[in-house]
Structure formats: C-alpha cells, structure tokens
Coordinates of C-alpha atoms and ligand atoms in Angstrom, one line a residue:
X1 CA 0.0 0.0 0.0
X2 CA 2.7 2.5 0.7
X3 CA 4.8 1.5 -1.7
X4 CA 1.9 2.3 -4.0
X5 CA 1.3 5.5 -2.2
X6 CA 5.4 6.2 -3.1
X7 CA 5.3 5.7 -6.6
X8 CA 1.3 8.2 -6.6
X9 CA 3.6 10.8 -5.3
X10 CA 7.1 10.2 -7.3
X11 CA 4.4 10.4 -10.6
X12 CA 2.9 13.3 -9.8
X13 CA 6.1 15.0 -8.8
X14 CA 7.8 14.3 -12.1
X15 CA 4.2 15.2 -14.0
X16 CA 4.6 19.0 -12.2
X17 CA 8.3 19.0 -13.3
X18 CA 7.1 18.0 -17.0
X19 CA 4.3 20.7 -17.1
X20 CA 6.6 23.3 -15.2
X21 CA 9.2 22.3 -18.3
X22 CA 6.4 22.8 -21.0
X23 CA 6.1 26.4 -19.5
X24 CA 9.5 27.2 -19.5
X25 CA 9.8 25.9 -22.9
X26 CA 6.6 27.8 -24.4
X27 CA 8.1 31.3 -22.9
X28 CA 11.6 30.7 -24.7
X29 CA 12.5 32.8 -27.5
X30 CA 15.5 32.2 -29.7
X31 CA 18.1 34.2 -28.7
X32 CA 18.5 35.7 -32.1
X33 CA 14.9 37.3 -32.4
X34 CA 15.4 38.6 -29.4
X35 CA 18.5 40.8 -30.2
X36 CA 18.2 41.9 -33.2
X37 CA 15.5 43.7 -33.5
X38 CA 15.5 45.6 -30.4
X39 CA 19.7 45.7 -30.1
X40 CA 20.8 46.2 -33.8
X41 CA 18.0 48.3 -35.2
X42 CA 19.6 51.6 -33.1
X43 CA 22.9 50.8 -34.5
X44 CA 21.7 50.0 -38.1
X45 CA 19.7 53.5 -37.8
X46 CA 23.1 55.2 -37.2
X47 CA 24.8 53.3 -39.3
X48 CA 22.1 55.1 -42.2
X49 CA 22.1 58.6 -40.6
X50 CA 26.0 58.5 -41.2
X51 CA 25.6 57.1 -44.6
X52 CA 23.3 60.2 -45.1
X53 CA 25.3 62.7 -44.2
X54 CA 28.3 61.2 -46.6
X55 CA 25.7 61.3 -49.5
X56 CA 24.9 65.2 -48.6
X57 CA 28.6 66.4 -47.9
X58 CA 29.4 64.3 -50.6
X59 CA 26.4 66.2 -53.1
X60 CA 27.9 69.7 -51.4
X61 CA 31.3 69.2 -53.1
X62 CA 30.4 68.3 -56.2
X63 CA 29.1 71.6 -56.8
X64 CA 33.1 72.7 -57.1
X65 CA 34.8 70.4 -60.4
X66 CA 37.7 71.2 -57.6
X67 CA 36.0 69.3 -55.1
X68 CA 33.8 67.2 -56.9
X69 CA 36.3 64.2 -57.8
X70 CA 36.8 63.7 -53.8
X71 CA 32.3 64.6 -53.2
X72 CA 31.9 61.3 -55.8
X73 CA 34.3 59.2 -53.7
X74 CA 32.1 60.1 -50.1
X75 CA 29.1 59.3 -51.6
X76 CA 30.8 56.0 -52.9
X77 CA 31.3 55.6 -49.3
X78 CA 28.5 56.4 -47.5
X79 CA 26.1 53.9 -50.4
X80 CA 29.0 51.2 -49.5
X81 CA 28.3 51.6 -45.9
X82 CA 24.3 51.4 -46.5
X83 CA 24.4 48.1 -48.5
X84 CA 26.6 46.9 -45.8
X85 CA 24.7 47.3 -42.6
X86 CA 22.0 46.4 -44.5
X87 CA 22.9 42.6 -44.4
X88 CA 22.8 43.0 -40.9
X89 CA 18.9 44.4 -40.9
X90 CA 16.6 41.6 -39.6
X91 CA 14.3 41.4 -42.3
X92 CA 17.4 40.9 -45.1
X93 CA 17.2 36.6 -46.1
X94 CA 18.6 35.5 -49.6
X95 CA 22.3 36.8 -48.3
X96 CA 23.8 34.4 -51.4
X97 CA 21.3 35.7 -54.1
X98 CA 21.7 39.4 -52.9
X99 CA 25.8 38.9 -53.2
X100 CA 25.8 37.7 -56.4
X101 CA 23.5 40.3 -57.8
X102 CA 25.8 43.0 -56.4
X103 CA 29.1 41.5 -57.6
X104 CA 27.4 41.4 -60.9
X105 CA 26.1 44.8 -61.0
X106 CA 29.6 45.8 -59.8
X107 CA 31.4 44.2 -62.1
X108 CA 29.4 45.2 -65.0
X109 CA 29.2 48.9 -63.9
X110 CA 32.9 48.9 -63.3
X111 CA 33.7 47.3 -66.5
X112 CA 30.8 49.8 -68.7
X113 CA 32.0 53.1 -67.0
X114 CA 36.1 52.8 -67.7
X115 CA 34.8 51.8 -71.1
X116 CA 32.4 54.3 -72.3
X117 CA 33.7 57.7 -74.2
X118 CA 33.2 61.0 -72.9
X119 CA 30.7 61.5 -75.6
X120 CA 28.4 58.6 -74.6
X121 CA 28.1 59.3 -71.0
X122 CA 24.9 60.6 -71.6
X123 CA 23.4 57.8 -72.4
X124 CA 25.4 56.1 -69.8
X125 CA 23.6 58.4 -67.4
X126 CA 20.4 57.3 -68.8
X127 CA 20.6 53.5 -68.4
X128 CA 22.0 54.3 -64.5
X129 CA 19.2 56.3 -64.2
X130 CA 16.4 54.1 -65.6
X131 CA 18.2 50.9 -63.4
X132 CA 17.5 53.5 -60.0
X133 CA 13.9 53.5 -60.9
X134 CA 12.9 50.0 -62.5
X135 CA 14.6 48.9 -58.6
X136 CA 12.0 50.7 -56.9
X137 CA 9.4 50.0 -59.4
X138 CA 10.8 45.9 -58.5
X139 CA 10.3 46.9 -54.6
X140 CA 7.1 47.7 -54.9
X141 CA 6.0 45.1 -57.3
X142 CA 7.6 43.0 -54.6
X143 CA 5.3 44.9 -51.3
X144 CA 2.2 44.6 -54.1
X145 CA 2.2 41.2 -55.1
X146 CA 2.4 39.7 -52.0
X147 CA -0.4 42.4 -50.4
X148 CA 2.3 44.9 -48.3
X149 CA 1.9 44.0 -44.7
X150 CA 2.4 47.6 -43.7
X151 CA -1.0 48.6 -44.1
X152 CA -2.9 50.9 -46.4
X153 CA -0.6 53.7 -46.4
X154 CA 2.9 51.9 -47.5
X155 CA 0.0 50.4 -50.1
X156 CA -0.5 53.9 -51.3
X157 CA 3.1 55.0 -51.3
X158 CA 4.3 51.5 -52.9
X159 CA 1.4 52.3 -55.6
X160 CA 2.9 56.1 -56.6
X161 CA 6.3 55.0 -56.1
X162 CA 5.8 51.5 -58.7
X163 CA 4.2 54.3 -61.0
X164 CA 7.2 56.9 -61.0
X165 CA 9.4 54.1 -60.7
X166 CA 8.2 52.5 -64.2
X167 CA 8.1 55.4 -65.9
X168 CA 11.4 56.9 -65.1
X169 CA 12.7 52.8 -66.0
X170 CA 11.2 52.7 -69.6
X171 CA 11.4 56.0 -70.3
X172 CA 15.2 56.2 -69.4
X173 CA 15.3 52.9 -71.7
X174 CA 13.8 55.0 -74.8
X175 CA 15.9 57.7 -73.7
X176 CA 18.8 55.5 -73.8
X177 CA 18.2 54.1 -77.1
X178 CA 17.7 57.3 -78.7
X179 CA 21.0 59.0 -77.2
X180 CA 22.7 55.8 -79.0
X181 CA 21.3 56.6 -81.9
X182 CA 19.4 53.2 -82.1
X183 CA 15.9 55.3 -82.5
X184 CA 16.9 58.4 -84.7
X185 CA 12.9 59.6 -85.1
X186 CA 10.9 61.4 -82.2
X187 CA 7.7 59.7 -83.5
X188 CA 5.0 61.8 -83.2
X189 CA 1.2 61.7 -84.6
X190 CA -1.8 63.5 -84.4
X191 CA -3.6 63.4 -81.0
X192 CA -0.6 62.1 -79.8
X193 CA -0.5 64.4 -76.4
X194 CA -4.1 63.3 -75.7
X195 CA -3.4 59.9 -76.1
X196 CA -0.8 60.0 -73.3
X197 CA -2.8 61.7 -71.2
X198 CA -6.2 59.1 -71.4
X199 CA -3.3 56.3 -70.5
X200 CA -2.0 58.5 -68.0
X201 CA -5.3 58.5 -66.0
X202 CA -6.3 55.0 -66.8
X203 CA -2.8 54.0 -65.4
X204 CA -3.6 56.1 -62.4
X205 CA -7.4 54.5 -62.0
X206 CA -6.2 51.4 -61.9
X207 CA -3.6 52.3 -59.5
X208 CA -5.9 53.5 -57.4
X209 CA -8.1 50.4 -57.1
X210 CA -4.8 48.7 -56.2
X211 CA -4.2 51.2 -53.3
X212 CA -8.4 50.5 -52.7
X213 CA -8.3 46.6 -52.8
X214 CA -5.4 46.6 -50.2
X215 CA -4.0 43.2 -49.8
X216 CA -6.9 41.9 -51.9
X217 CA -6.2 43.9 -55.2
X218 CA -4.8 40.5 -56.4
X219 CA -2.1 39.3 -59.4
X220 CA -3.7 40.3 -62.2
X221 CA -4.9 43.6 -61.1
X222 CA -1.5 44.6 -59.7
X223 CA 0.2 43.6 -63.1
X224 CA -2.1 45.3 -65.8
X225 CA -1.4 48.5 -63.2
X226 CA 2.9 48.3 -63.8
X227 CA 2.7 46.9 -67.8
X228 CA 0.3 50.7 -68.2
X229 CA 3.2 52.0 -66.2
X230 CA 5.6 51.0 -68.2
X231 CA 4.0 51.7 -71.6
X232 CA 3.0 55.1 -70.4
X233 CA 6.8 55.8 -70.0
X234 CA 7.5 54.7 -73.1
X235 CA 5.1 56.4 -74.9
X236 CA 5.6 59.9 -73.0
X237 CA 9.4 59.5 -73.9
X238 CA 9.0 58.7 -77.8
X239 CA 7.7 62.0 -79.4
X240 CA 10.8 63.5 -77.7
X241 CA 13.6 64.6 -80.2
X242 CA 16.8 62.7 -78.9
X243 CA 19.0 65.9 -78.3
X244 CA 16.0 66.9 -75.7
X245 CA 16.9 63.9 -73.9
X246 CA 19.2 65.3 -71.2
X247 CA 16.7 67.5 -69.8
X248 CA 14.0 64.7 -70.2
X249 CA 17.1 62.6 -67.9
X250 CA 17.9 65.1 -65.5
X251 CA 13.9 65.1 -65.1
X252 CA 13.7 60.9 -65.0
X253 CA 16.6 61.2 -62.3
X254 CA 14.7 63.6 -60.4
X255 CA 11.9 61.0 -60.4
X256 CA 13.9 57.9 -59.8
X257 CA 14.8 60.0 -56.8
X258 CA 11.5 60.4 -55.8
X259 CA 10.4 56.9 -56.9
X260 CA 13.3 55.8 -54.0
X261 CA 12.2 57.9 -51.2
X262 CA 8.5 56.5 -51.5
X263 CA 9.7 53.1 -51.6
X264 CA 11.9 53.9 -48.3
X265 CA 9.0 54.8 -46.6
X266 CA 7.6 51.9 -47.6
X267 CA 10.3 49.5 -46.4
X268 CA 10.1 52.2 -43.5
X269 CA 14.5 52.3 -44.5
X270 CA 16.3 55.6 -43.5
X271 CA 18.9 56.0 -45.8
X272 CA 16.5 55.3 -49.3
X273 CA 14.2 57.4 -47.9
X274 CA 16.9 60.3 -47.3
X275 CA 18.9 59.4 -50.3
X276 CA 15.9 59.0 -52.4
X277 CA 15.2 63.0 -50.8
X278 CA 18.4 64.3 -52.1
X279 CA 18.0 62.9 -55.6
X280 CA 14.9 63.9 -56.3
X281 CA 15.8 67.6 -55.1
X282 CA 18.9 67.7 -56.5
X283 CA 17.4 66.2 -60.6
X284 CA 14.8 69.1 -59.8
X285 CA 17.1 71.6 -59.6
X286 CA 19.0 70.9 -62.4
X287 CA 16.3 70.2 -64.6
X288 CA 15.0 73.5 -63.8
X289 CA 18.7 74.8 -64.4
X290 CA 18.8 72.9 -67.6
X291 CA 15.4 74.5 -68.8
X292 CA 16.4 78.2 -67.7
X293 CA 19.7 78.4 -69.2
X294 CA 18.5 76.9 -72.4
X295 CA 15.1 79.2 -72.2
X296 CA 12.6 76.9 -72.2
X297 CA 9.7 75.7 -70.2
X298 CA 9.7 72.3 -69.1
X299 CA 6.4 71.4 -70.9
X300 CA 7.8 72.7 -74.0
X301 CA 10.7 70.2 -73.7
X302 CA 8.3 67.2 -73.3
X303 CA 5.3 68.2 -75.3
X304 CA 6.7 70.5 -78.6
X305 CA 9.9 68.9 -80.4
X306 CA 12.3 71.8 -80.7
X307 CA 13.1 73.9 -83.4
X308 CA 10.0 72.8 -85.3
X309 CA 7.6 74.8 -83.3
X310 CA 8.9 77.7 -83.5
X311 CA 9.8 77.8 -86.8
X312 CA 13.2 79.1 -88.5
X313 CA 14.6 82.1 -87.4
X314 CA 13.6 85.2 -89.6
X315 CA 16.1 88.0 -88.6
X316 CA 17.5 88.4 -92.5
X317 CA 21.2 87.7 -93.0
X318 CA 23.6 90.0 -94.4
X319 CA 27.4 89.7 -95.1
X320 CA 28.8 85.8 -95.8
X321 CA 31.2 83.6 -94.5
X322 CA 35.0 84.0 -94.2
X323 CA 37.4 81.6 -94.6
X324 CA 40.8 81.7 -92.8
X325 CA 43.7 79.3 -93.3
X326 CA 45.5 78.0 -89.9
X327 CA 48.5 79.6 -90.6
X328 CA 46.8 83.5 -90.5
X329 CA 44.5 82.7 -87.4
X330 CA 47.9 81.2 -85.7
X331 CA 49.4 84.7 -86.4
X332 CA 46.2 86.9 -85.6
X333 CA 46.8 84.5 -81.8
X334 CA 50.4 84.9 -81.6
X335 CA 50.1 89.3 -81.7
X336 CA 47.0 88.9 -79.5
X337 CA 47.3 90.0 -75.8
X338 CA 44.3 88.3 -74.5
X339 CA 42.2 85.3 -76.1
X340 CA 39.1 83.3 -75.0
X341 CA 38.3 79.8 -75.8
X342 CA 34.7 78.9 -76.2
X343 CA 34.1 75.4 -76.3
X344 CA 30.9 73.1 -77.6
X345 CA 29.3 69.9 -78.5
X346 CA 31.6 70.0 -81.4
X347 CA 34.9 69.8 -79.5
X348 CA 33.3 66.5 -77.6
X349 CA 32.6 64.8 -80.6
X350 CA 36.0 65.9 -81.9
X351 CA 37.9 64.6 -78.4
X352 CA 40.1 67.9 -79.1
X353 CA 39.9 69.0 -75.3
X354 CA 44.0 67.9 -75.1
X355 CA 45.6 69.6 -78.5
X356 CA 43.0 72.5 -76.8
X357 CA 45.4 72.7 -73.4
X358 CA 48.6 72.2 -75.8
X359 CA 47.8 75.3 -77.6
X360 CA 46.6 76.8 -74.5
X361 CA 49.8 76.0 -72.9
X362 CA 51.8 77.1 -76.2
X363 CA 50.1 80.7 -76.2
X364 CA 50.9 80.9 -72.4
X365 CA 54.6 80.7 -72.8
X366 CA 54.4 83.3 -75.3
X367 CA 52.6 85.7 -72.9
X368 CA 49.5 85.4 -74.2
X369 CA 46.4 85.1 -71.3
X370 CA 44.3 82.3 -72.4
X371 CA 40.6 81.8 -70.8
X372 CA 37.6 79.1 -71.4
X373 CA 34.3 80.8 -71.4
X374 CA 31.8 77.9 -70.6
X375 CA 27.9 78.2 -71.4
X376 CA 26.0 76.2 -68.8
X377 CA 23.9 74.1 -72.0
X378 CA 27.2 73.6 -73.9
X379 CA 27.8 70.3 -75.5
X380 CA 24.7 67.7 -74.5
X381 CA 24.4 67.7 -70.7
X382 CA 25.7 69.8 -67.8
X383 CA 29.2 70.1 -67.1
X384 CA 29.9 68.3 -70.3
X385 CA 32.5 70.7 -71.0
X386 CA 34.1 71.1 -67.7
X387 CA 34.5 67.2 -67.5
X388 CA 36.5 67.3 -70.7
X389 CA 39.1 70.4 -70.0
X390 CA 39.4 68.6 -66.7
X391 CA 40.3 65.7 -68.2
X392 CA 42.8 67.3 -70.5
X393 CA 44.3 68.8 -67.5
X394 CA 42.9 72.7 -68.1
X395 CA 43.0 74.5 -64.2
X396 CA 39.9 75.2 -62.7
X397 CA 41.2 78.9 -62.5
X398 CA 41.2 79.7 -66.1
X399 CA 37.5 78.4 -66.8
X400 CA 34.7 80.9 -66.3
X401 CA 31.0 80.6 -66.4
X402 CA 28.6 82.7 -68.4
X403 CA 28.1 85.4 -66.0
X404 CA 31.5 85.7 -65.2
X405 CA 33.2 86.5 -68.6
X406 CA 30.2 87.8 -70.7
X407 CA 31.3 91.4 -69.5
X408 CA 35.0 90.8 -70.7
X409 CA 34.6 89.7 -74.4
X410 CA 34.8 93.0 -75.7
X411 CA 38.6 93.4 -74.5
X412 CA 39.4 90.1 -75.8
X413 CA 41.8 90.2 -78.8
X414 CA 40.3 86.7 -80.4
X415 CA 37.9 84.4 -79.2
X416 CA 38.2 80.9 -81.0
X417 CA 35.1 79.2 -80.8
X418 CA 35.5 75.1 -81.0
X419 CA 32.5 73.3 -81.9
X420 CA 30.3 75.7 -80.4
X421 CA 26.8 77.1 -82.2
X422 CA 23.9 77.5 -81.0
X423 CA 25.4 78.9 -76.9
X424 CA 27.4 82.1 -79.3
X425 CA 24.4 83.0 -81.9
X426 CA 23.6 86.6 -81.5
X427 CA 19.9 85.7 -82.9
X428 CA 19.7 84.8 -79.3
X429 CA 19.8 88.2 -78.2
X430 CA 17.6 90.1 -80.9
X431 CA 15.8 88.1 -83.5
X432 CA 12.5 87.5 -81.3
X433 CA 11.1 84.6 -84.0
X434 CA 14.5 82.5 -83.5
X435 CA 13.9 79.5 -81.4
X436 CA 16.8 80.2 -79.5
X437 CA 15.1 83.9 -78.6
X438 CA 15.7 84.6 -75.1
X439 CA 18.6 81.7 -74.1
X440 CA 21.2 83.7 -72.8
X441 CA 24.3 83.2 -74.5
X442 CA 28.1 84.0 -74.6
X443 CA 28.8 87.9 -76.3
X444 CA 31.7 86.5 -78.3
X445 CA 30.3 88.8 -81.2
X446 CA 31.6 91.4 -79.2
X447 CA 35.2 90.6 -79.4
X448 CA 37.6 92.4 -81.3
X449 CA 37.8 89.5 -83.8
X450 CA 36.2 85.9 -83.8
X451 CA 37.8 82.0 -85.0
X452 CA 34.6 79.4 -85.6
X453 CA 36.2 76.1 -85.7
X454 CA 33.6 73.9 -87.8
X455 CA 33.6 71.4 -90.6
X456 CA 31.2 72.8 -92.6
X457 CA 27.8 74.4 -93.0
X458 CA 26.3 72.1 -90.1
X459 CA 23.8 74.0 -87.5
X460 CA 23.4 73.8 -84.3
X461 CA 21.4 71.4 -82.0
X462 CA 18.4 74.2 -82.3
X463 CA 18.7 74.0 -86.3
X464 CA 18.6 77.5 -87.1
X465 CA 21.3 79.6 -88.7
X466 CA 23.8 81.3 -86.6
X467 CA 24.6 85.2 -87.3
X468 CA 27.7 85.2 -85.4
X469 CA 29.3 83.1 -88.2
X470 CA 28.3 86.2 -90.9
X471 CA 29.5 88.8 -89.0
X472 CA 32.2 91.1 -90.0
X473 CA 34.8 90.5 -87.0
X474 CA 34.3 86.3 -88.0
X475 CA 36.7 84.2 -89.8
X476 CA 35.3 80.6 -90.4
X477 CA 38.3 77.7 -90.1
X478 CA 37.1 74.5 -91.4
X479 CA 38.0 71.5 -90.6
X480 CA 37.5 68.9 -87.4
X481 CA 38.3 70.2 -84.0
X482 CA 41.1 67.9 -83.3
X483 CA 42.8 68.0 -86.7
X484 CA 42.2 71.7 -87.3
X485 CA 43.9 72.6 -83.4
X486 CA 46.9 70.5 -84.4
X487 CA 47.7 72.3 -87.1
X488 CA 47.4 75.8 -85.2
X489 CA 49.6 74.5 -82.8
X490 CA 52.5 73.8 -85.5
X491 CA 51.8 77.4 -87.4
X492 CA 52.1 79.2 -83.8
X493 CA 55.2 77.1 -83.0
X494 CA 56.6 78.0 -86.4
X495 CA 56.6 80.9 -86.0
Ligands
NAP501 P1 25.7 72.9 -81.0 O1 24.8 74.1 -81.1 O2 25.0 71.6 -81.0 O3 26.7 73.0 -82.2 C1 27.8 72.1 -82.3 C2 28.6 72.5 -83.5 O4 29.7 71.7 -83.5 C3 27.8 72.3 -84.8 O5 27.5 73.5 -85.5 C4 28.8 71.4 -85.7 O6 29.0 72.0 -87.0 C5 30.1 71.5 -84.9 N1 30.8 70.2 -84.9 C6 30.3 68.9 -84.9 N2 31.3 68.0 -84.9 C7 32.4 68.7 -85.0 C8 33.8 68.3 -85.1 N3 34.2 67.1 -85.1 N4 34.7 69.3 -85.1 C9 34.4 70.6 -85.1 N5 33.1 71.0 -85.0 C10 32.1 70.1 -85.0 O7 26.6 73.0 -79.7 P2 26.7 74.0 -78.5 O8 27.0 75.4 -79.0 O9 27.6 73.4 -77.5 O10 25.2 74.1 -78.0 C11 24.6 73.0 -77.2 C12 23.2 72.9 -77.7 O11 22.7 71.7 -77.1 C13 22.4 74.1 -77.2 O12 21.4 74.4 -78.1 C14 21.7 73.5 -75.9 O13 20.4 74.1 -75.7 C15 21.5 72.0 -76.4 N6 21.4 71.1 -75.2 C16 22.3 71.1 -74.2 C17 22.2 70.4 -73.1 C18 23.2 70.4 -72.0 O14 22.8 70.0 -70.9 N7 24.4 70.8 -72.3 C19 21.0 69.6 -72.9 C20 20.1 69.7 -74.0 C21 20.3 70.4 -75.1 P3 29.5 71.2 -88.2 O15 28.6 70.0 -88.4 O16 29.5 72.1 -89.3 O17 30.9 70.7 -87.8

C-alpha cells in the first residue's frame, strides 16, 4: 500500500516537473529574435544617418569640379556603408542571391564606366538612371504582389512609387536608345498628347483600385497596373527629339529620386528614404537649371519637339562667310594679348579637349592670357564641358561661367570658338522669331575678332542659322576640332 502510495507521489512529482518544463519551454524565445530587433536596429539607424550625411557632404562638393572628384568618392562611401549594414537588418534573407546580384552589378558597372567615351556618357547616365527606378518600381512590385503588410498607407506609397518608378525605367530605356542613336525619329502623330494623357489616368485608375483593394487587389490587377506604367513611360518618352533627352534625364533622375524615397518609406528604410530625398531635389534643380539656361519651359521640352515649333529664325542675314587658313588665325593669336576659348558639343565629338590645353599652354609661354568661357547648356548635358578640359588637364582657375566672362569679351583680342553654335548665336539676343530667342548666351560677337572652328555648314542642336558666323569681325576655319587645333599649334610654333 505505501509503496503504491510512493510511486502516486514520485508520478505526480515528475508530472509537475514536466508541465513546469512545458512552460518554460513555451516562454523561450531564440536568442537571435530577441536581439536583433530591439539591439541592432539603433545601430543599423546610425549606421544610415552617417551614410546620409556622406551622400549630402558628398552632393555639397560636387558643386566645385575642384572638389567634386573627392564629393563622388564620399558618396561612394557612404552607399557602401548602407548596402553593408543592410545585411545585418533583420528582415534581409537571400544573403547568397543578394551577393551575387551585387558582384554582378559591380562588375558590369565597373567594367561599362572605364569603357564608355566621354561622348556617350549621356546615355550612360540614362541607363544608370532608368536601373535607379525600375529597382523601386521591383520593390514595390515585390510589397504589391504579396499584399504589403504595412498597411494601407505603404499600399499607397508603394502604388505612386511603382508608378514613377516604371516610368522613369522605360522612359530612361527609350531615352537610352535614342542618345545611341538606335531610334533616330521622335515619333510623333496627331492626337498624340491626348493619347498620353487618357493612359496616364487609366494607369492612375487602376492604381488607385490597387491602393483601394489593399492586400486583396490580387495578381492580375496589380500587373495590368505596372505593364500601363511601363507603356505610359515609353510612350511619353517617344515624341521627344533625342537631343532633348538630357533634360527629359535630369527630369527621370529627379523622379527615380522620388520613386526611392517613396519606396523607403515603404520598407520604412532611412537611408532610401533620405537618399531617395536628395536625388529627387537635386534632378529638380538641375532640370529646372537645364530649362532656364536653355530658355525653355519644361512642358515645352516634353510636349513640342524643338526647333520645329517655332519655326526658322527670320532675322535676314547680311554679309557671308570668311574663310581663314590656320597659318593666318595662328598669327592673328600669336600678336594677341588676350584670347578666350569657347568650347561646344563639337569639341566632344571631336575629343580635341588635349591639343586645346597644348595650344593653350603654347600661347601661355608666349605671354598670351588664355581663358575658357563655358555656357551652362554647352555640349549635351551639364558640365559636359568642364568634365572634358578637366580631363585634359585645363585649371579650374582659367575656366569661367557665363556670368563671369560675358562682360570681358569686348577686350578680348580673339575668341576661338570650338564646336560651339547655338550657346554664341547673337539671334539669341535680338531676333525674337529665333527658337533660341531669349537663351542667354556668350557675347563673343563682341570681341575684337572671332575664330569658328567647324567642318562645314552644319547647325546647331536648335537647327537654325547662326549670325555670329556672318558677321564682319568672324573668320570661319574649317576642318575637325582635333585636326584643325593641331595644325594651329605647329603654325604658332613656327613661328
Ligand atoms: P551645338 O549648337 O550643338 O553646335 C555644335 C557644332 O559643332 C555644330 O555646329 C557642328 O557644326 C560642330 N561640330 C560637330 N562636330 C564637329 C567636329 N568634329 N569638329 C568641329 N566642329 C564640330 O553645340 P553648342 O554650341 O555646344 O550648344 C549646345 C546645344 O545643345 C544648345 O542648343 C543646348 O540648348 C543644347 N542642349 C544642351 C544640353 C546640356 O545640358 N548641355 C542639354 C540639352 C540640349 P559642323 O557640323 O559644321 O561641324
């Protein structure tokens, strides 16, 4: 009997060790949930506010061409230093598949950008560009197909940000094309505007029973929303003429910017969020820069192709062209005292930025002061210019901006004007049906005498005729910009 009573006891002893057990076991966490949400997350966030602040000091010196090798390299660091404490966030999985893609993208951007000329960067800008959108557009496909567990808000914000994001991704994909030259037609038809606009506001309908659906709005719903996206980038982009296309970029960067910061929210991630800020301001900006130094209205550069609008200049031309052979333009610059260089598209396409600086150089140790006026639209997107005299080697020192040389061109002895057109065409200033009416320009007319270097009749990127070129201080010297530089620089040293 007591041994029965014993083993009663010893039972129910070990029963309220088991169920004791079973409650210690169903209040265990793993150790790993535990910590990193609550301890990492602080030290991810700083992690991303110091990123930020490297992508804004780094933004702040690029606004100098003296600073703005070292402002690329900070922003370098501070994206490195996002991506990396990224891998650390608690909701990051797929670590293989994420380190391949990046050591792909690497590679191939490493490989693309020592490879690409000076002359194609644009459209190397535009491919970058598109890639920053179609990513968030693939963000918030990603939140939208799987019905974003954020709530209804990130819903909304993943719907506007997919939208932007597609657009700025096909559209940079057209722009792209074009800037290669693989699309040489803006192809426009009647109605065309119109028909943009009904897709524009079917796109956003059915975005906006996405947003209403919720987690509900299903596959098929969520996919005919990006593919009118995507189209509707494409077909805004097409009627553009392709040498609009840097402003259209700037504009798609300043969207992909925007597109970013949306999806941050989103992902409820700092540093897209405040990166996705600063691109989206910055692309504003410049667009806005772009327009006002070129003189045109945004909507005219996406809904009126240039030049034909407006129609051909009408101011009547007097005088005609003057030829001048290297040897007397090398002896009009070797008895100057003080010569300006005005540089343009033409001098990219020629790569005749380094026989530029050797002449440069050569007039120098003669005692001849040699400046670069720069117009801010010169050559096919901003700074194109500055890139390429800094490549040569040209100091910052000797390079002045529009409003710093315009007042100084009528003491200049010559002004040789490389490649340059449309940023020196007087029409600018007083023929009021020129297409170019109103874009401020550089007053090289003003000089005492005036070099084009050209190969031929060719016009500008704005098609119309330039007056400059007739006037009776201008000597034409034909020839490409490289060749025709070379040979100035062997008449001034012979003589
Ligand atoms: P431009 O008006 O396009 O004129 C370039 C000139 O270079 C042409 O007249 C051409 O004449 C000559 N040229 C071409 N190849 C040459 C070569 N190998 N050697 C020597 N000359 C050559 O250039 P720009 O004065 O720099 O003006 C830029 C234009 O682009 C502006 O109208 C601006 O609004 C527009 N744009 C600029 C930007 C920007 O961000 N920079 C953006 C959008 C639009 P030949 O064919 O006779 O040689």
């Amino acid at each position: 009997m007591s041994n029965t009573t014993t083993l009663e006891q010893a039972l129910s002893q070990h029963k309220s060790s088991l169920q004791q057990l079973e409650q210690v076991a169903a209040s265990y966490t793993p150790k790993e949930t535990m910590v990193a949400p609550s301890a990492l997350m602080p030290v991810i966030e700083v992690f991303y506010f110091a990123a930020a602040i490297l992508f804004i000091l780094g933004l702040k010196r690029m606004s100098s061409p003296v600073t703005a090798r070292g402002g690329i390299v900070w922003a370098g660091i501070g994206m490195v230093l996002a991506t990396l404490i990224t891998f650390l966030h608690p909701h990051t999985g797929n670590y293989l598949l994420i380190t391949v893609a990046i050591a792909l993208g690497s590679v191939i951007a490493w490989v693309s950008a020592k490879r690409v000329a000076m002359t194609d960067m644009p459209q190397m800008i535009a491919l970058y560009n598109g890639m920053g959108g179609g990513a968030a557009a693939a963000i918030a496909a990603v939140e939208l197909f799987k019905g974003s567990s954020h709530g209804a808000t990130a819903q909304a914000l993943a719907v506007v940000g997919g939208l932007i994001g597609c657009v700025s991704f096909s559209g940079s994909g057209v722009a792209f094309a074009k800037l290669q030259g693989w699309m040489n037609k803006a192809f426009t038809f009647p109605k065309q505007q119109w028909l943009n606009l009904a897709l524009f506001v079917i796109t956003l309908i059915v975005g906006g029973a996405v947003i209403f659906k919720g987690a509900a709005a299903g596959l098929t719903l969520v996919t005919v929303f990006f593919v009118l996206a995507l189209v509707f980038g494409i077909l805004m982009t097409l009627p553009i003429g392709g040498a609009d296309m840097p402003v259209v970029i700037s504009l798609f960067n300043a969207l992909t910017g925007l597109a970013v910061a949306f999806e941050g929210f989103v992902l409820n991630n700092a540093a897209m969020i405040i990166a996705g800020t600063v691109v989206g301001a910055s692309g504003t900006l410049l667009t806005q820069l772009m327009a006002k130094a070129m003189n045109r209205p945004i909507s005219n550069v996406l809904f009126k192709s240039f030049g034909k609008a407006s129609g051909e200049a009408s101011e009547e031309i007097t005088g005609s062209m003057k030829e001048m052979s290297a040897n007397d333009v090398a002896s009009m610059l070797s008895i100057s005292s003080q010569v300006v260089i005005v540089p343009g598209y033409g001098m990219a396409v020629a790569q005749a930025q380094h026989k530029v600086w050797e002449l440069t150089k050569l007039l120098n140790e003669r005692d001849i002061e040699v400046k670069f006026a720069i117009h801010p639209v010169a050559g096919r997107m901003p700074g194109h210019m500055n890139v390429l005299l800094a490549e040569a080697g040209v100091p910052y020192d000797i390079i002045f901006d529009l409003d710093e040389i315009n007042e100084e061109f009528p003491q200049a002895d010559v002004v040789l004007v490389i490649g340059a057109n449309d940023v020196v065409n007087p029409a600018a200033r007083t023929d009021k049906n020129s297409p170019i009416y109103g874009m401020p320009i550089l007053n090289v007319d003003k000089a005492k005498n005036v070099v084009v270097i050209k190969r031929g009749q060719g016009t500008g990127f704005s098609g119309v005729e330039n007056l400059l070129f007739y006037a009776e201080n201008t000597h034409m010297l034909y020839g490409s910009g490289q060749a025709v530089v070379a040979e100035l620089i062997q008449s001034v040293k012979s003589m």
